[in-house]
Short mmCIF file of C-alpha atoms in Angstrom, two decimals:
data_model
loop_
_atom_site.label_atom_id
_atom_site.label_comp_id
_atom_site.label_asym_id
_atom_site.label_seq_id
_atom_site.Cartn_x
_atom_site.Cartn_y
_atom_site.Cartn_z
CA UNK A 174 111.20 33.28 176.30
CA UNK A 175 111.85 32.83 180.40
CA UNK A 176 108.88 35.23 180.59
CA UNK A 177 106.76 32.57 178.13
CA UNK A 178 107.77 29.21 180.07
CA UNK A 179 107.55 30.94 183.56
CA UNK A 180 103.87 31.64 182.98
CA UNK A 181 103.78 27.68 181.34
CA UNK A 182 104.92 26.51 184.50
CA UNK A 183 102.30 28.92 186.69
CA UNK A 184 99.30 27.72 184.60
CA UNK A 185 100.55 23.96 184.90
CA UNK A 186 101.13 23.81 188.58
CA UNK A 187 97.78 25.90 189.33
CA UNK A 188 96.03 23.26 187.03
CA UNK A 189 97.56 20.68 189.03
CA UNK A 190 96.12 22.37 191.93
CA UNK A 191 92.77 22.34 190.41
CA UNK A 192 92.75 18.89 189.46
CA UNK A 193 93.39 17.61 192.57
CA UNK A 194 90.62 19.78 194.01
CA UNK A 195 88.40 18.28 192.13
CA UNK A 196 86.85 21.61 191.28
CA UNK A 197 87.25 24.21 188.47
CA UNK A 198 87.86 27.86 187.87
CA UNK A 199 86.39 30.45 185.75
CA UNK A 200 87.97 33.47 184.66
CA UNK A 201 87.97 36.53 187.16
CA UNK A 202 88.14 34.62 190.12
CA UNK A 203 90.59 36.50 192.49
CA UNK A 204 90.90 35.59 196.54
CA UNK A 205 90.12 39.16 198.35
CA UNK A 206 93.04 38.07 200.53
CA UNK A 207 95.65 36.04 199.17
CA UNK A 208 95.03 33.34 202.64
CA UNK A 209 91.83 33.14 201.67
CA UNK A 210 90.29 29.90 201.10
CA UNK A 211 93.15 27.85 200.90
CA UNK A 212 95.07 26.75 197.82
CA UNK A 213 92.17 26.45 195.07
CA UNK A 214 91.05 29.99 195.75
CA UNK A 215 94.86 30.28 195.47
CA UNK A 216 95.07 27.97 192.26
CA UNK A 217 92.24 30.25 190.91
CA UNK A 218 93.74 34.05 191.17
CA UNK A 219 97.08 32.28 190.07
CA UNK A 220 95.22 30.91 186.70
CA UNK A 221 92.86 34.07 185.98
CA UNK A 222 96.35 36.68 186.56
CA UNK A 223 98.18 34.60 184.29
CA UNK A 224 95.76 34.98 181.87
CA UNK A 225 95.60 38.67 182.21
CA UNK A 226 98.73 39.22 181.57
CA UNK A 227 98.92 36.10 178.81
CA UNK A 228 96.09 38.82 176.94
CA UNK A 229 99.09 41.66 176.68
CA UNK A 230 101.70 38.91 175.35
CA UNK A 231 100.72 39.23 171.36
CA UNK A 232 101.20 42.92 171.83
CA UNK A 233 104.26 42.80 173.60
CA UNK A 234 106.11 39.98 171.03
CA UNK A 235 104.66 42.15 168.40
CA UNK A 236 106.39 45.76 169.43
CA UNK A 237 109.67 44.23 171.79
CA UNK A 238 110.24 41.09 169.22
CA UNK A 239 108.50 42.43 165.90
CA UNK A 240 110.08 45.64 165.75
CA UNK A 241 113.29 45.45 166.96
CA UNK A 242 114.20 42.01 165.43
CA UNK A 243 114.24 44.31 161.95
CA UNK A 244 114.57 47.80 163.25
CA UNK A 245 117.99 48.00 164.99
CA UNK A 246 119.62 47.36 161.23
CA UNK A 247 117.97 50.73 160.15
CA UNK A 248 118.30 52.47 163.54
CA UNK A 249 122.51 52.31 163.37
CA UNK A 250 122.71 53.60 160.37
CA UNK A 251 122.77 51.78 156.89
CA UNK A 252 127.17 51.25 157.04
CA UNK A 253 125.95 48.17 159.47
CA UNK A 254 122.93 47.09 157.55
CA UNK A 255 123.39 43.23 156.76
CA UNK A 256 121.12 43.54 153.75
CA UNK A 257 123.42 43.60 150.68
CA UNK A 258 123.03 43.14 146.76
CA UNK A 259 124.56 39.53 147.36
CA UNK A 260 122.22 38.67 149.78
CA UNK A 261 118.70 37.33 148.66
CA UNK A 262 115.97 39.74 149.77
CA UNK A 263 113.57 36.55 150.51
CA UNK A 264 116.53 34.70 152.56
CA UNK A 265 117.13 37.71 154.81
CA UNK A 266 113.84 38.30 155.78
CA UNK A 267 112.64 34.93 156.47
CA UNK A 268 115.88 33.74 158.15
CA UNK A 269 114.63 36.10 161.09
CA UNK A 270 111.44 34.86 160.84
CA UNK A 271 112.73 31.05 161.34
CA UNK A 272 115.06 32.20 163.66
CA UNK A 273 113.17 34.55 166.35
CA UNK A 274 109.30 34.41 165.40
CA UNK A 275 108.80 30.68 165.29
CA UNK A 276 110.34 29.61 168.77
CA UNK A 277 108.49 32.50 170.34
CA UNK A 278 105.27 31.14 168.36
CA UNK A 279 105.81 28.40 169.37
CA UNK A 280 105.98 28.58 173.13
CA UNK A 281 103.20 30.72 173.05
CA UNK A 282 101.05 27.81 171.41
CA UNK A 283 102.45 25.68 174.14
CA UNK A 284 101.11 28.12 176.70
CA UNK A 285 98.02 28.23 175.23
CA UNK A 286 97.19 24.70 175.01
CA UNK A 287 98.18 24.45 179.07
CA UNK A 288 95.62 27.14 179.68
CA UNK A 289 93.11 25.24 177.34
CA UNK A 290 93.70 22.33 179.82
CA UNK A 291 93.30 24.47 182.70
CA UNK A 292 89.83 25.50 181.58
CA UNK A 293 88.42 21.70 181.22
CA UNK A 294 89.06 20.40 184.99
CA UNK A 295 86.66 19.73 186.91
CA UNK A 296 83.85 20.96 184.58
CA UNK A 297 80.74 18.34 185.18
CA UNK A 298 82.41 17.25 188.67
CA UNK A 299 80.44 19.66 190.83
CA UNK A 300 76.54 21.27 191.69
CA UNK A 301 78.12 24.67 191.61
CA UNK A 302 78.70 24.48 187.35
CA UNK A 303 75.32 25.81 187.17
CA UNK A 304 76.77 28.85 188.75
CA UNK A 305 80.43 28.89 187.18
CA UNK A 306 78.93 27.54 183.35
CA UNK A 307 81.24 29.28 181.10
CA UNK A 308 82.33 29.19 176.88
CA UNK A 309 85.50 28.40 175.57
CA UNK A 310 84.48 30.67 172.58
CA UNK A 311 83.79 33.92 174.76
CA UNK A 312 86.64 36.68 175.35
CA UNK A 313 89.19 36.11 177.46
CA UNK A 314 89.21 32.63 177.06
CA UNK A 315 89.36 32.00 173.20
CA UNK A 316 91.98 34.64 172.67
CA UNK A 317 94.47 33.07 175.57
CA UNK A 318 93.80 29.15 175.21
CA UNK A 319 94.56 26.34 171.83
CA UNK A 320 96.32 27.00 169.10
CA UNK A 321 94.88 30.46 167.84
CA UNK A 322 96.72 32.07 170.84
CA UNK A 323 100.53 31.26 168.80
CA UNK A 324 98.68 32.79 165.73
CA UNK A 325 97.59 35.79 167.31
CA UNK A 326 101.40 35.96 168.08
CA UNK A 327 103.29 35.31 165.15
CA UNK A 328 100.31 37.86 163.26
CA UNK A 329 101.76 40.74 165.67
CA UNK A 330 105.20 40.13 165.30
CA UNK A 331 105.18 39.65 162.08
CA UNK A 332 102.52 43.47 162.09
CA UNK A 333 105.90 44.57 163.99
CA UNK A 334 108.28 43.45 161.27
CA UNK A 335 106.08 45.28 158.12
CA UNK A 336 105.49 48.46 160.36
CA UNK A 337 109.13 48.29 161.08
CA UNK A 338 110.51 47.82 157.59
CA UNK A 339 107.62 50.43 156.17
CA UNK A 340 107.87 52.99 158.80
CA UNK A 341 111.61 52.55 159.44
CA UNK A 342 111.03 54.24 163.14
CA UNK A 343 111.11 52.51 166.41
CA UNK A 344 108.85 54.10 168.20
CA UNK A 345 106.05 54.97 165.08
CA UNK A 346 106.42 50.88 164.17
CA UNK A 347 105.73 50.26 167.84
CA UNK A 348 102.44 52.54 167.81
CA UNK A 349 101.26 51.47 164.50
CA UNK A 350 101.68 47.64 165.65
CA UNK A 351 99.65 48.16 168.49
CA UNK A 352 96.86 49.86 166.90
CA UNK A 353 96.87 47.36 164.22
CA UNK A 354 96.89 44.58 166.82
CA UNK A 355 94.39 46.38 168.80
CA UNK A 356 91.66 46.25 165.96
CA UNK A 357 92.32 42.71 164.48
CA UNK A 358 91.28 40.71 167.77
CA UNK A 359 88.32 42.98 168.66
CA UNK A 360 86.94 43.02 165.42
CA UNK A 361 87.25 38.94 164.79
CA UNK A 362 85.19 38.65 168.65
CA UNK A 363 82.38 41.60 167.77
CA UNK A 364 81.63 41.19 163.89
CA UNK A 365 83.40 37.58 162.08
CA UNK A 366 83.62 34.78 164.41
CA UNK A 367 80.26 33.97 165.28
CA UNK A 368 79.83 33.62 161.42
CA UNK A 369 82.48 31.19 161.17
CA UNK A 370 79.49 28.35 161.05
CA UNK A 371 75.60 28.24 161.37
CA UNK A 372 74.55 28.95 164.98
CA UNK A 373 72.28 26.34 166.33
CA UNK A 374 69.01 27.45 167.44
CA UNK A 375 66.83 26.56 170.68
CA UNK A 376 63.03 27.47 171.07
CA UNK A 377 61.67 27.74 174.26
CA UNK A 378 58.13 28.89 175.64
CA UNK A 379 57.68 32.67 175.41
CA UNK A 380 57.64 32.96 179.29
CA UNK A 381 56.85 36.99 178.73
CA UNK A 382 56.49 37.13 182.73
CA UNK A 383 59.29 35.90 184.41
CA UNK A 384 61.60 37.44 181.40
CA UNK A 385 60.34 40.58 182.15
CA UNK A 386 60.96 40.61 185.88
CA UNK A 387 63.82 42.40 187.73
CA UNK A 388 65.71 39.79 188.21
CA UNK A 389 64.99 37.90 184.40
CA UNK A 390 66.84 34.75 183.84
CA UNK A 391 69.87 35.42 181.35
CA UNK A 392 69.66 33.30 178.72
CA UNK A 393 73.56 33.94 178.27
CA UNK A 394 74.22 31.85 181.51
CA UNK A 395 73.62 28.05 180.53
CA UNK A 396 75.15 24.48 181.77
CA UNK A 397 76.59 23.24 178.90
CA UNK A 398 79.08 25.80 178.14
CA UNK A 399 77.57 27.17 174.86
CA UNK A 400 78.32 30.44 173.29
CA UNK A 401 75.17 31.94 173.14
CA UNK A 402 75.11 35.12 170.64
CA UNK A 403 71.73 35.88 170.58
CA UNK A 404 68.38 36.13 172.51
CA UNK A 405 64.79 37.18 171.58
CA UNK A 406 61.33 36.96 171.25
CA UNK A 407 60.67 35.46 167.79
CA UNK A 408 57.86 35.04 165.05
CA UNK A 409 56.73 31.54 163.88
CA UNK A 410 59.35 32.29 160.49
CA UNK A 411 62.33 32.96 163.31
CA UNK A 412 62.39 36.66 163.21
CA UNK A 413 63.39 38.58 165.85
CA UNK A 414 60.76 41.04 167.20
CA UNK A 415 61.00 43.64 169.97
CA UNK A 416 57.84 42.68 172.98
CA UNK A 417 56.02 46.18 173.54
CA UNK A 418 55.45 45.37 177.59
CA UNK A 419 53.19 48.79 177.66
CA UNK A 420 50.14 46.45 175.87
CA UNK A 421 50.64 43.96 178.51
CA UNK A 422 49.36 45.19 182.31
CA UNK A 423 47.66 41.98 182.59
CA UNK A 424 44.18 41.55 185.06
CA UNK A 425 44.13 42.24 188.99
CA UNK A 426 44.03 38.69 188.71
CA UNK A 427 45.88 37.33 192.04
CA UNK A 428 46.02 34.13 190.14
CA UNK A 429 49.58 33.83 189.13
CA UNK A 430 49.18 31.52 186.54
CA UNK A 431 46.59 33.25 185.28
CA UNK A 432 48.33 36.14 184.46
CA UNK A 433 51.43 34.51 183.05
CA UNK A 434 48.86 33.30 180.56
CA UNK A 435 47.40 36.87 179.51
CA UNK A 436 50.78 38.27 179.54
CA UNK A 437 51.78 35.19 176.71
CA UNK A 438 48.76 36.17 175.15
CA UNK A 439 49.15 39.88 174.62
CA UNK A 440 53.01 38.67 173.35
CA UNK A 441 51.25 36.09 170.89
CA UNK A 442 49.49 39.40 169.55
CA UNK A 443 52.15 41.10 168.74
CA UNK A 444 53.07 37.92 166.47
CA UNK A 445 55.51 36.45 169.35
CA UNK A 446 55.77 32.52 168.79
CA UNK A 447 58.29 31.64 170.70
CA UNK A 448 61.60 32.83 172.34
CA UNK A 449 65.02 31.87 170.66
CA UNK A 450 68.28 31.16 171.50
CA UNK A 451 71.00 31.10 168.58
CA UNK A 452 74.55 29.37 170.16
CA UNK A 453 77.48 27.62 169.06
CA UNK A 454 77.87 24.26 171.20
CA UNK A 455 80.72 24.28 172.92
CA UNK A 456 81.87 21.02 170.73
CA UNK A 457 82.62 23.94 167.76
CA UNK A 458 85.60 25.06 170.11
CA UNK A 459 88.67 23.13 167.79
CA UNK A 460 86.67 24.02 164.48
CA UNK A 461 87.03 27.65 165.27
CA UNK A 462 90.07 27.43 166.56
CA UNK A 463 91.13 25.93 163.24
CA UNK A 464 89.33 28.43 161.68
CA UNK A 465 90.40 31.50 163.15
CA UNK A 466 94.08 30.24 162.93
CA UNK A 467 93.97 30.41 159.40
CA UNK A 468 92.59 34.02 158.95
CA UNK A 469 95.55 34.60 161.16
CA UNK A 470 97.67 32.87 158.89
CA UNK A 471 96.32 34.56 156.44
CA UNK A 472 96.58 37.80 157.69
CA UNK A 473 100.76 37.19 158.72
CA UNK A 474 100.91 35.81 154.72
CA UNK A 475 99.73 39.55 153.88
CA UNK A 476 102.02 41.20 156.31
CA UNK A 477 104.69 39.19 155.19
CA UNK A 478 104.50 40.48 151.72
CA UNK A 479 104.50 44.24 152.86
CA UNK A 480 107.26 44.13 154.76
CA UNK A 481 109.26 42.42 152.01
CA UNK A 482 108.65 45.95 149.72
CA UNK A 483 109.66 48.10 153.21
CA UNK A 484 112.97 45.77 153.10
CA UNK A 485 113.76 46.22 149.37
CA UNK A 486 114.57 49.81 149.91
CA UNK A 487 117.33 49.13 152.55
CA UNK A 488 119.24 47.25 149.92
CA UNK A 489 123.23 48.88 150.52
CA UNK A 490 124.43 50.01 147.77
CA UNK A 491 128.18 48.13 146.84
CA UNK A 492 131.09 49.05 148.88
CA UNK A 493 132.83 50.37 145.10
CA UNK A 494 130.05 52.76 144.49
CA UNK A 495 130.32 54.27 147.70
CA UNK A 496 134.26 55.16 147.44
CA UNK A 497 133.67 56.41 143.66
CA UNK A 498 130.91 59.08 144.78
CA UNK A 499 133.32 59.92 147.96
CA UNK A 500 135.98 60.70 145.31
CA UNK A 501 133.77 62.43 142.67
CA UNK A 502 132.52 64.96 145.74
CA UNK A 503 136.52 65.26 146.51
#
């Protein structure tokens, strides 16, 4: 918990640095030297470390909290296992879970919301956005900011209690809660959360030219902080189609124009309308924060349930039992 309100207290005071710059900060900014320009460049590496190391907190909680919280019963032996036939399986489990998970969780919702606020200063206040135009929706920043970031937490500690109760080894709970944790996060990014809702979807002119240049404009780089997940050529019906640049040389023409034109042209052959964008606005940020949270939810709900049939074989047998076998065996 020091570890959790230390980094609260980095992100706030580097936010209040920001602020009163009047300027914001993107991920990844990092002064080469730390005297370097002064204490926003400062205010900057402080925010995008912190947020490095905020990225490994859900799999630290998850094996150091997790784990242990339910593995040291097992790990001295069953004479000092608290979990006896007196004792009501459901009360046991979730006492723990009242008692350790959900202060940890949270804190590290707390956390999350201060680096939420961290991300929204300054945006709008200066000409260089157009170079620093980032999505709230996009890895790191999703993952480590509002309200998802205690879910993702109380998920992998509660991945650490199941592995713990199921495995009923330190170490192979630890492993199998960070490969667990390791998949959930990159697969909700890569394959579920651009699904979460309709992606809005901007034409603009099929510029076949300047998109093909060395230096083509990315249409992932924008000023309104969307999340842009796709990019393409596109038929009058929306379909994506792949431009075949071999079929379009274009004239000798040294009119520049001119050849942007025959370039479109040889594109509108190949049944190219139009080139589309397909984003979320950055407005969708609390609606898939929602979202997402309760998939997490869901997913601890699941866990939960599993580690409730690990902890009904640690059950101690009665005190009375015990002493009759000892004498039978004598």
């Amino acid at each position: 918990m020091a570890v959790i309100f230390l980094l609260i207290l980095t992100a706030a005071i580097s936010g209040w640095f920001v602020q009163r710059s009047g300027e914001s900060w993107v991920f990844g900014e990092i002064c080469s030297r730390w005297y370097d320009g002064g204490g926003g460049c400062r205010a900057d590496t402080a925010l995008t470390l912190t947020t490095l190391l905020v990225l490994l907190l859900p799999f630290v909680s998850g094996m150091l909290v997790g784990v242990t919280t339910f593995s040291r019963d097992f790990e001295q032996g069953p004479e000092n296992l608290d979990l006896r036939e007196s004792t009501s399986l459901v009360r046991w489990y979730f006492l723990r879970i009242l008692v350790v998970f959900v202060p940890v969780t949270l804190a590290m919702t707390l956390l999350g919301l201060v680096l939420g606020w961290t991300h929204s200063l300054g945006r709008g206040a200066t000409a260089t956005d157009e170079m620093t135009s980032f999505s709230l929706m996009e890895f790191p920043n999703f993952h480590t900011t509002g309200i998802v970031f205690g879910a993702y937490t109380f998920v992998a500690m509660v991945t650490g209690s199941a592995a713990a109760l199921l495995v009923r080894n330190t170490v192979v709970a630890m492993v199998t809660t960070l490969l667990m944790f390791l998949i959930v996060p990159v697969a909700l990014s890569a394959m579920v959360r651009e699904h979460y809702s309709a992606p809005d979807i901007e034409v603009q002119p099929i510029d076949g030219r300047a998109r093909a240049a060395e230096y083509a404009p990315s249409p992932y780089q924008n000023l309104d902080s969307r999340w842009v997940i796709g990019a393409g050529f596109a038929d009058v019906d929306g379909n994506m189609i792949d431009a075949d640049y071999s079929m379009c040389r274009g004239s000798d023409n040294s009119d520049q124009k001119q050849q942007d034109r025959e370039i479109d042209d040889c594109l509108r052959e190949q049944r190219i309308d139009h080139y589309a964008l397909a984003y979320h606005p950055q407005s969708q940020y609390w609606l898939f924060q929602f979202i997402e949270t309760a998939v997490m939810l869901l997913c601890a709900g699941v866990m939960m349930m599993l580690a409730l049939v690990g902890a009904r074989g640690l059950r101690r047998r009665p005190a009375y039992n015990r002493m009759s076998e000892m004498s039978k065996s004598i």
